[in-house]
Coordinates of C-alpha atoms and ligand atoms in Angstrom, one line a residue:
X237 CA 7.7 -1.5 -10.6
X238 CA 7.1 -5.2 -11.0
X239 CA 3.6 -6.2 -11.4
X240 CA 2.1 -9.7 -10.1
X241 CA -1.3 -10.6 -11.5
X242 CA -3.4 -12.9 -9.1
X243 CA -6.1 -15.0 -10.5
X244 CA -8.7 -16.2 -7.8
X245 CA -10.0 -19.0 -9.7
X246 CA -14.0 -18.6 -10.4
X247 CA -16.2 -16.5 -8.3
X248 CA -19.6 -14.9 -8.5
X249 CA -22.1 -17.4 -10.2
X250 CA -19.4 -19.8 -10.9
X251 CA -18.5 -21.5 -7.7
X252 CA -16.0 -23.9 -9.3
X253 CA -15.5 -27.1 -7.7
X254 CA -17.7 -28.0 -4.6
X255 CA -17.7 -30.7 -2.3
X256 CA -17.3 -31.7 1.5
X257 CA -19.2 -28.3 2.2
X258 CA -16.7 -26.2 0.4
X259 CA -16.5 -24.1 -2.5
X260 CA -13.7 -23.6 -4.7
X261 CA -14.2 -19.7 -5.3
X262 CA -14.0 -19.2 -1.5
X263 CA -10.8 -21.0 -1.1
X264 CA -9.0 -19.5 -4.0
X265 CA -10.0 -16.0 -2.9
X266 CA -8.6 -16.7 0.6
X267 CA -5.3 -18.3 -0.8
X268 CA -4.7 -15.4 -2.9
X269 CA -5.5 -12.8 -0.3
X270 CA -3.0 -14.3 2.1
X271 CA -0.3 -14.3 -0.8
X272 CA -0.9 -10.8 -1.5
X273 CA -0.9 -9.6 2.0
X274 CA 2.3 -11.4 2.5
X275 CA 4.0 -9.6 -0.3
X276 CA 2.2 -6.4 0.5
X277 CA 3.6 -6.1 3.9
X278 CA 7.4 -6.9 3.1
X279 CA 8.0 -6.1 -0.5
X280 CA 8.3 -3.6 -3.1
X281 CA 5.7 -4.9 -5.8
X282 CA 2.5 -3.7 -7.5
X283 CA -0.3 -6.4 -7.2
X284 CA -3.6 -6.8 -9.1
X285 CA -6.1 -9.5 -8.7
X286 CA -8.9 -10.8 -11.2
X287 CA -11.7 -10.1 -8.6
X288 CA -11.7 -8.3 -5.3
X289 CA -14.9 -9.8 -3.9
X290 CA -17.3 -12.5 -5.4
X291 CA -17.9 -11.2 -8.7
X292 CA -18.2 -13.1 -11.9
X293 CA -15.5 -12.7 -14.3
X294 CA -15.0 -14.6 -17.5
X295 CA -11.6 -15.9 -18.3
X296 CA -11.1 -13.7 -21.3
X297 CA -11.8 -10.7 -18.8
X298 CA -9.2 -11.8 -16.5
X299 CA -6.4 -12.6 -19.2
X300 CA -7.2 -9.0 -20.8
X301 CA -6.9 -7.5 -17.6
X302 CA -3.6 -9.0 -16.9
X303 CA -2.4 -8.2 -20.4
X304 CA -3.5 -4.6 -20.7
X305 CA -2.2 -3.8 -17.2
X306 CA 1.1 -5.4 -18.3
X307 CA 1.7 -7.9 -15.6
X308 CA 5.1 -9.5 -15.4
X309 CA 4.0 -12.6 -13.9
X310 CA 0.5 -14.3 -13.5
X311 CA -0.6 -16.7 -10.9
X312 CA -3.9 -18.6 -11.2
X313 CA -4.9 -20.4 -8.0
X314 CA -7.5 -23.3 -8.4
X315 CA -8.8 -26.2 -6.1
X316 CA -9.0 -29.5 -8.2
X317 CA -12.0 -31.9 -8.5
X318 CA -12.5 -35.3 -10.0
X319 CA -15.5 -37.8 -10.5
X320 CA -13.8 -40.1 -8.0
X321 CA -13.6 -39.0 -4.5
X322 CA -10.4 -40.8 -4.1
X323 CA -8.5 -38.5 -6.2
X324 CA -6.0 -36.4 -4.1
X325 CA -2.8 -34.4 -4.1
X326 CA -1.4 -31.1 -5.7
X327 CA -0.3 -30.4 -9.3
X328 CA 0.7 -27.4 -11.2
X329 CA 0.3 -26.4 -14.9
X330 CA 2.2 -24.3 -17.5
X331 CA 1.3 -23.8 -21.3
X332 CA 2.8 -26.6 -23.4
X333 CA 6.3 -25.7 -24.7
X334 CA 6.5 -22.3 -22.6
X335 CA 9.8 -20.5 -22.4
X336 CA 12.5 -21.5 -19.8
X337 CA 11.6 -18.8 -17.5
X338 CA 8.0 -20.3 -17.3
X339 CA 9.4 -23.8 -16.9
X340 CA 11.8 -22.4 -14.2
X341 CA 8.8 -20.7 -12.4
X342 CA 6.9 -23.8 -12.4
X343 CA 9.8 -25.7 -10.8
X344 CA 10.1 -23.2 -8.1
X345 CA 6.5 -22.8 -7.4
X346 CA 5.6 -26.4 -7.4
X347 CA 8.5 -27.4 -4.9
X348 CA 7.7 -24.4 -2.7
X349 CA 4.1 -25.5 -2.5
X350 CA 4.7 -29.2 -2.0
X351 CA 7.1 -28.4 0.8
X352 CA 4.5 -26.7 2.7
X353 CA 1.8 -29.1 1.9
X354 CA 4.0 -32.0 3.2
X355 CA 4.1 -30.4 6.6
X356 CA 0.3 -30.7 6.6
X357 CA 0.5 -34.3 5.7
X358 CA -0.2 -34.1 2.0
X359 CA 2.1 -36.6 0.2
X360 CA 0.6 -36.9 -3.2
X361 CA 2.8 -34.9 -5.8
X362 CA 0.8 -35.4 -8.9
X363 CA 3.4 -33.6 -10.8
X364 CA 4.4 -30.6 -13.1
X365 CA 1.8 -30.6 -16.1
X366 CA 1.6 -28.8 -19.3
X367 CA -2.0 -27.9 -20.2
X368 CA -3.7 -25.9 -23.0
X369 CA -5.7 -23.8 -20.3
X370 CA -7.1 -20.4 -21.3
X371 CA -5.3 -18.7 -18.3
X372 CA -2.0 -19.9 -19.6
X373 CA -2.5 -19.8 -23.3
X374 CA -4.1 -16.3 -23.4
X375 CA -1.8 -14.5 -21.0
X376 CA 1.2 -12.7 -22.4
X377 CA 3.6 -13.2 -19.5
X378 CA 5.1 -15.9 -17.4
X379 CA 2.2 -17.8 -16.0
X380 CA 1.4 -20.9 -13.9
X381 CA -1.7 -22.5 -12.5
X382 CA -1.8 -24.5 -9.3
X383 CA -4.5 -26.9 -8.3
X384 CA -4.5 -27.2 -4.8
X385 CA -5.6 -30.6 -3.5
X386 CA -9.0 -32.1 -4.4
X387 CA -12.3 -30.7 -2.9
X388 CA -14.2 -34.0 -3.5
X389 CA -11.5 -35.8 -1.3
X390 CA -12.3 -36.1 2.4
X391 CA -8.5 -36.0 3.4
X392 CA -7.7 -33.0 1.1
X393 CA -10.8 -31.2 2.2
X394 CA -9.9 -31.5 5.7
X395 CA -6.8 -29.5 5.1
X396 CA -8.7 -27.1 2.9
X397 CA -10.9 -26.4 5.9
X398 CA -7.9 -25.3 7.9
X399 CA -7.3 -21.3 7.8
X400 CA -3.5 -22.1 8.6
X401 CA -3.4 -24.3 5.8
X402 CA -4.7 -21.7 3.5
X403 CA -2.5 -19.1 4.9
X404 CA 0.7 -21.3 4.4
X405 CA -0.2 -22.4 0.9
X406 CA -0.9 -18.6 -0.1
X407 CA 2.4 -17.5 1.4
X408 CA 4.3 -20.4 -0.5
X409 CA 2.8 -19.0 -3.7
X410 CA 4.1 -15.5 -2.3
X411 CA 7.4 -16.8 -1.4
X412 CA 8.1 -18.1 -4.7
X413 CA 6.9 -15.1 -6.7
X414 CA 9.3 -12.9 -4.7
X415 CA 12.2 -15.3 -5.3
X416 CA 11.5 -15.7 -9.1
X417 CA 11.1 -11.9 -9.5
X418 CA 13.9 -10.9 -7.1
X419 CA 11.6 -8.5 -5.3
X420 CA 13.4 -5.9 -3.1
X421 CA 12.1 -5.8 0.5
X422 CA 10.6 -2.7 1.9
X423 CA 13.0 -0.5 4.0
X424 CA 12.3 -1.4 7.6
X425 CA 11.0 1.7 9.5
X426 CA 13.7 3.2 11.6
X427 CA 12.6 4.2 15.2
X428 CA 12.3 7.7 15.7
X429 CA 15.5 9.0 17.6
X430 CA 14.8 9.8 21.2
X431 CA 16.5 12.7 22.6
X432 CA 19.7 12.1 24.3
X433 CA 19.1 11.9 27.9
X434 CA 22.0 13.2 30.4
X435 CA 23.2 10.4 32.4
X436 CA 22.4 10.7 35.9
X437 CA 23.7 8.9 38.9
X438 CA 21.3 6.6 40.4
X439 CA 20.5 8.7 43.5
X440 CA 21.4 12.1 42.2
X441 CA 20.6 14.8 44.5
X442 CA 18.3 17.8 43.3
X443 CA 19.1 21.1 44.7
X444 CA 17.6 24.5 44.7
X445 CA 19.0 27.9 45.4
X446 CA 16.8 30.4 47.2
X447 CA 16.2 33.5 45.1
X448 CA 13.6 36.3 44.8
X449 CA 13.4 37.1 48.6
X450 CA 14.8 40.2 50.4
X451 CA 16.9 38.3 52.8
X452 CA 15.8 34.6 53.6
X453 CA 13.1 32.2 52.7
X454 CA 10.7 30.7 55.4
X455 CA 11.1 27.0 56.0
X456 CA 7.6 25.7 57.0
X457 CA 6.5 22.4 58.6
X458 CA 4.0 21.5 55.9
X459 CA 3.3 22.9 52.5
X460 CA 0.8 25.4 53.2
X461 CA 1.9 29.1 53.3
X462 CA -1.3 30.0 55.4
X463 CA -1.5 27.3 57.9
X464 CA 2.3 26.0 58.0
X465 CA 4.4 26.8 61.0
X466 CA 7.8 28.6 60.9
X467 CA 10.6 26.3 61.5
X468 CA 13.6 28.3 60.3
X469 CA 14.8 30.6 57.5
X470 CA 17.2 30.0 54.7
X471 CA 19.2 32.9 53.5
X472 CA 19.1 34.3 50.1
X473 CA 21.5 32.6 47.8
X474 CA 21.8 29.5 49.6
X475 CA 21.8 26.2 47.8
X476 CA 20.0 23.2 49.7
X477 CA 19.0 19.8 48.9
X478 CA 15.6 19.3 47.4
X479 CA 13.6 16.3 48.4
X480 CA 10.5 16.7 45.6
X481 CA 8.2 19.4 44.5
X482 CA 4.9 19.1 46.2
X483 CA 1.4 20.8 45.0
X484 CA 0.8 21.5 48.7
X485 CA -2.0 23.9 49.8
X486 CA -2.9 27.6 49.2
X487 CA -0.2 28.3 46.7
X488 CA -2.0 27.7 43.4
X489 CA 0.2 26.6 40.5
X490 CA 3.3 27.4 42.1
X491 CA 3.5 24.8 44.9
X492 CA 6.4 24.0 47.3
X493 CA 9.6 22.3 47.6
X494 CA 10.3 20.0 50.2
X495 CA 13.9 20.6 51.1
X496 CA 16.5 19.5 53.7
X497 CA 18.2 22.6 55.5
X498 CA 20.8 22.4 58.3
X499 CA 19.3 18.9 59.1
X500 CA 15.6 20.1 59.2
X501 CA 13.2 18.8 56.6
X502 CA 10.4 21.4 55.6
X503 CA 8.8 23.3 52.8
X504 CA 9.6 26.4 51.0
X505 CA 7.4 28.4 48.6
X506 CA 8.7 27.1 45.2
X507 CA 8.5 30.9 44.0
X508 CA 11.6 31.4 46.2
X509 CA 13.5 28.3 44.9
X510 CA 15.3 27.8 41.4
X511 CA 16.3 24.2 40.8
X512 CA 20.2 24.3 40.0
Ligands
LIG56 ZN1 -10.8 -24.2 -10.8

């Protein structure tokens, strides 16, 4: 199965960039978790990330982990910072002179993320860069690092404070990964087939046949074999229209059928009727 390694930038004792009440390590974790959840829900892929919670991991531990696991692709997610609070926008990085596959992945990822960010009012595309970063240099697979806006910039930080922005950016990363790797979709669960029901006319009449009596069943004025009055008899073998089965009184679990016989509506002991 195809393996994708997600690096949640920083973590633990290293908060990464801080500013405007935000910490980079918190944001990178959220973005990656949105990306992983998106792929996990819909695609056949194996995913691993550099930290599940807020652990401290060195850069070497991260690339060693990705390399020994045999990842096919590595995505390292970061938030940018600068001395000047006016710095803003999005940029992506690959290792200098990386292969064509890496360049192609950066092109796709960069375009996908910028498109989503534009929808949130981010206009500054700082470009596709080549950088001698540890995560890109020491990883053996196609790798790209994203710097998702500037934490020190008030306008950028206002976007980073929106959960829906982090989700959209995470899912943009995920969509690009699935396109680049050509991931297959998970089979859509098929609904359990329901038993074929026999089509019935809307007002189908139910009928019961009189059985298990010596000659006739007694038709009663109420569903109560002790207190009901006899209003007629229905001969054995007759088939009559049945209105509804009722529990009634004094007949335990057996109950009664409300039936119509010769224009009279009454009740018979259900043990003398068989629905036909
Ligand atoms: Zn960072």
